[in-house]
XYZ file of C-alpha atoms in Angstrom:
101
model
C 96.266 114.106 122.624
C 97.636 111.293 120.131
C 101.003 111.594 118.758
C 101.218 113.757 115.571
C 102.598 111.009 113.491
C 100.283 110.136 110.144
C 98.690 106.799 110.266
C 99.424 104.987 107.351
C 98.124 101.444 106.161
C 97.328 99.677 103.156
C 94.266 97.709 102.736
C 94.323 94.636 100.470
C 91.289 91.984 99.120
C 90.749 90.083 96.177
C 87.325 90.305 94.590
C 85.296 87.266 93.518
C 84.873 86.299 89.895
C 81.733 87.996 88.595
C 81.509 90.624 91.485
C 83.857 93.148 89.800
C 81.521 95.658 88.589
C 79.595 95.774 92.045
C 82.945 96.215 94.028
C 84.072 99.020 91.877
C 80.936 100.687 92.276
C 81.029 100.343 96.001
C 84.692 101.422 96.521
C 84.047 104.676 94.143
C 81.108 105.731 96.709
C 83.029 104.772 99.695
C 86.397 106.825 98.535
C 84.442 110.062 98.141
C 83.323 109.700 101.564
C 86.504 108.813 103.037
C 88.285 111.572 101.206
C 85.805 114.193 102.701
C 86.679 113.223 106.243
C 88.637 115.894 107.817
C 91.406 113.921 109.077
C 92.079 111.628 105.873
C 95.029 112.744 103.848
C 94.840 109.893 101.241
C 92.472 107.104 99.998
C 94.171 105.818 96.795
C 92.539 102.619 95.098
C 94.479 100.697 92.944
C 94.235 97.085 91.371
C 97.114 95.112 90.399
C 98.126 95.163 86.795
C 98.691 91.389 86.475
C 95.573 90.660 88.534
C 92.871 93.157 88.385
C 90.536 91.597 90.938
C 93.312 92.258 93.376
C 92.627 95.769 95.031
C 95.386 97.773 96.948
C 93.971 100.866 98.906
C 96.517 103.295 100.190
C 95.181 105.303 103.339
C 96.983 107.828 105.371
C 95.126 109.939 108.004
C 96.436 112.875 110.123
C 97.096 110.909 113.323
C 95.458 108.213 115.544
C 92.520 110.069 116.515
C 91.549 110.891 112.565
C 91.792 107.124 112.036
C 89.620 106.510 114.831
C 86.873 108.777 113.755
C 87.246 107.222 110.129
C 86.513 103.698 112.004
C 83.502 105.250 113.583
C 81.971 106.751 110.577
C 78.553 105.683 109.963
C 79.379 104.611 106.538
C 82.035 102.207 107.408
C 79.878 99.219 108.427
C 77.595 99.149 105.662
C 80.362 99.333 103.325
C 82.288 96.424 104.939
C 79.192 94.339 105.387
C 78.389 95.009 101.425
C 82.335 93.821 100.388
C 82.883 90.891 102.634
C 80.663 88.629 100.717
C 81.921 89.799 97.312
C 85.687 89.259 98.255
C 87.852 86.058 98.759
C 89.147 87.138 102.366
C 87.170 87.236 105.417
C 87.738 90.802 105.316
C 90.465 93.274 103.902
C 93.719 92.733 105.189
C 95.507 95.661 106.508
C 98.935 96.581 106.837
C 100.155 99.526 109.045
C 102.881 101.360 107.520
C 105.976 103.273 109.280
C 107.844 105.790 107.403
C 111.434 105.235 106.661
C 112.267 108.633 105.883
């Protein structure tokens, strides 16, 4: 059994100019699916006020097992395949977070 600490991360990417509407549509559809996952605690999508093509997605899962289930979800691969040509990075940049308090 996995450790009971939540799995929390920040996913970041920058949308290519001209792809803003397509990425917004993709992320809204994807967020709805992720939020329905049993182990998902948060999937909050933000853009930077000063740079609206820069996305920050705060994700939290119940535990490592819930995160692994998220990674294996059948809609994740198609979402990432559709996203990659629309962003400046090679893939979303993931930063795993640990609580301070």
